[in-house]
Tab-separated table of C-alpha atoms in Angstrom:
chain	number	residue	atom	x	y	z
A	1	MET	CA	24.713	-14.386	2.689
A	2	LEU	CA	21.458	-12.874	3.920
A	3	GLU	CA	18.157	-13.854	2.439
A	4	PRO	CA	16.322	-10.965	0.717
A	5	ARG	CA	13.672	-11.055	3.453
A	6	ASN	CA	16.328	-10.482	6.140
A	7	ASN	CA	18.232	-7.948	4.092
A	8	PHE	CA	15.263	-5.599	3.786
A	9	PHE	CA	17.019	-2.307	3.159
A	10	ASN	CA	19.426	-3.607	0.526
A	11	SER	CA	16.854	-5.640	-1.340
A	12	SER	CA	15.894	-2.876	-3.749
A	13	LEU	CA	14.215	-5.303	-6.114
A	14	ARG	CA	11.642	-6.324	-3.508
A	15	LEU	CA	11.430	-3.115	-1.480
A	16	PHE	CA	7.957	-1.717	-2.047
A	17	ASP	CA	7.331	-4.411	-4.619
A	18	ASP	CA	3.904	-3.792	-6.085
A	19	ASP	CA	1.589	-4.727	-8.885
A	20	PHE	CA	3.288	-2.252	-11.230
A	21	PHE	CA	1.626	-3.547	-14.346
A	22	ASP	CA	-1.809	-3.808	-12.784
A	23	GLY	CA	-4.274	-1.687	-14.739
A	24	ASN	CA	-5.165	0.200	-11.556
A	25	TYR	CA	-1.597	1.478	-11.099
A	26	ALA	CA	-2.298	4.756	-12.859
A	27	SER	CA	-5.041	5.577	-10.383
A	28	MET	CA	-2.797	5.396	-7.295
A	29	ARG	CA	0.331	7.380	-8.098
A	30	THR	CA	2.607	7.029	-5.080
A	31	ASP	CA	5.635	8.876	-3.737
A	32	ILE	CA	7.773	6.973	-1.208
A	33	VAL	CA	10.023	8.857	1.198
A	34	LYS	CA	12.332	7.614	3.946
A	35	LYS	CA	12.454	10.042	6.853
A	36	ASN	CA	14.524	9.048	9.884
A	37	ASP	CA	13.239	5.609	10.893
A	38	GLN	CA	9.954	5.849	8.955
A	39	TYR	CA	8.770	5.248	5.424
A	40	ILE	CA	6.051	7.578	4.205
A	41	LEU	CA	3.782	6.731	1.287
A	42	SER	CA	1.942	9.658	-0.268
A	43	ILE	CA	-0.769	8.356	-2.582
A	44	ASP	CA	-2.900	10.452	-4.938
A	45	MET	CA	-6.544	9.483	-4.526
A	46	PRO	CA	-8.557	12.484	-5.694
A	47	GLY	CA	-12.303	12.203	-5.453
A	48	MET	CA	-12.226	9.254	-3.050
A	49	LYS	CA	-14.292	9.245	0.111
A	50	LYS	CA	-12.338	8.359	3.247
A	51	GLU	CA	-14.868	5.686	4.202
A	52	ASN	CA	-14.269	3.920	0.859
A	53	ILE	CA	-10.517	3.475	1.459
A	54	HIS	CA	-9.233	0.359	3.244
A	55	ILE	CA	-5.667	-0.482	4.285
A	56	ASP	CA	-4.576	-3.934	5.438
A	57	TYR	CA	-1.210	-5.326	6.528
A	58	GLU	CA	-0.997	-9.027	5.796
A	59	ASN	CA	1.843	-11.433	4.977
A	60	GLU	CA	4.414	-8.601	4.908
A	61	TYR	CA	2.379	-6.534	2.420
A	62	LEU	CA	0.483	-3.270	2.793
A	63	MET	CA	-2.644	-3.572	0.694
A	64	ILE	CA	-4.596	-0.470	-0.199
A	65	GLN	CA	-8.051	-0.731	-1.708
A	66	ALA	CA	-10.538	1.951	-2.623
A	67	ILE	CA	-13.882	2.185	-4.349
A	68	ARG	CA	-15.035	5.182	-6.335
A	69	GLU	CA	-18.776	5.133	-6.714
A	70	GLU	CA	-20.391	6.737	-9.718
A	71	GLU	CA	-22.373	9.786	-8.786
A	72	LYS	CA	-26.010	9.646	-9.752
A	73	THR	CA	-26.763	12.617	-11.979
A	74	GLU	CA	-29.076	13.492	-14.785
A	75	GLU	CA	-28.737	11.475	-17.948
A	76	HIS	CA	-26.293	13.070	-20.351
A	77	ASP	CA	-25.160	12.330	-23.855
A	78	TYR	CA	-21.446	12.053	-23.126
A	79	ILE	CA	-19.067	13.064	-25.876
A	80	ARG	CA	-16.234	11.480	-23.895
A	81	LYS	CA	-16.180	9.779	-20.503
A	82	GLU	CA	-12.726	9.084	-19.015
A	83	LYS	CA	-13.412	8.896	-15.289
A	84	TYR	CA	-13.125	5.408	-13.866
A	85	TYR	CA	-15.611	4.238	-11.285
A	86	GLY	CA	-15.099	1.002	-9.469
A	87	SER	CA	-12.449	-0.730	-7.397
A	88	TYR	CA	-8.786	0.265	-7.158
A	89	LYS	CA	-6.138	-1.898	-5.530
A	90	ARG	CA	-2.408	-1.659	-4.925
A	91	SER	CA	-0.026	-3.598	-2.711
A	92	PHE	CA	3.470	-2.860	-1.416
A	93	TYR	CA	5.947	-5.365	0.021
A	94	VAL	CA	7.182	-3.817	3.288
A	95	GLY	CA	8.613	-6.787	5.189
A	96	ILE	CA	7.989	-7.716	8.798
A	97	ILE	CA	7.060	-4.530	10.642
A	98	ASP	CA	5.257	-3.684	13.862
A	99	ASP	CA	1.704	-3.292	12.561
A	100	GLU	CA	0.761	-1.278	15.661
A	101	LYS	CA	3.017	1.518	14.357
A	102	ILE	CA	1.303	1.903	10.977
A	103	LYS	CA	-0.485	5.270	10.742
A	104	ALA	CA	-2.671	6.616	7.963
A	105	SER	CA	-4.407	9.892	7.200
A	106	TYR	CA	-6.426	11.216	4.285
A	107	GLN	CA	-6.640	14.896	3.431
A	108	ASN	CA	-7.308	16.835	0.226
A	109	GLY	CA	-7.243	13.719	-1.958
A	110	ILE	CA	-3.900	12.488	-0.600
A	111	LEU	CA	-3.613	9.282	1.451
A	112	THR	CA	-0.529	9.295	3.694
A	113	VAL	CA	0.660	6.039	5.239
A	114	GLU	CA	3.601	5.965	7.673
A	115	PHE	CA	5.312	2.872	9.069
A	116	PRO	CA	8.668	1.860	10.579
A	117	SER	CA	11.601	1.364	8.250
A	118	THR	CA	13.157	-1.254	10.499
A	119	ILE	CA	12.365	-4.932	10.293
A	120	GLU	CA	11.037	-6.609	13.390
A	121	GLU	CA	13.419	-9.398	14.324
A	122	ARG	CA	11.866	-12.824	14.408
A	123	ASN	CA	13.557	-15.975	15.572
A	124	THR	CA	13.846	-18.032	12.399
A	125	VAL	CA	15.618	-20.976	14.032
A	126	ARG	CA	13.940	-22.958	16.761
A	127	GLN	CA	15.325	-26.074	18.375
A	128	ILE	CA	12.739	-28.797	18.798
A	129	LYS	CA	12.971	-30.932	21.902
A	130	ILE	CA	12.930	-34.657	21.248
A	131	ASP	CA	10.908	-36.746	23.731
């Protein structure tokens, strides 16, 4: 029996595991597509500045963070204010991948992240020489 980590494709419970119930989830609606040997994340991030978006790959997770800064305008007496300003964060479990092949672009409020759909093989068993 394969461990979930080694059985990446069939482990639907962990594939793209994220902080679903995190309060910031609603701010990063994401479509995930598999195309040939790539996964493509398409993330809605309207109103974000490219320089305020950061993507890291660490411990088999893609972590996406963004900050929306409040625009300085004249003082208003708001009737209702629904826009959220501050930090957004979302993470996706993607397994062991070649981090050199992760690509990202941001255009028209959509962040697109592409990465290999195949797991990089790692030797999990190593014989230790006894002196």
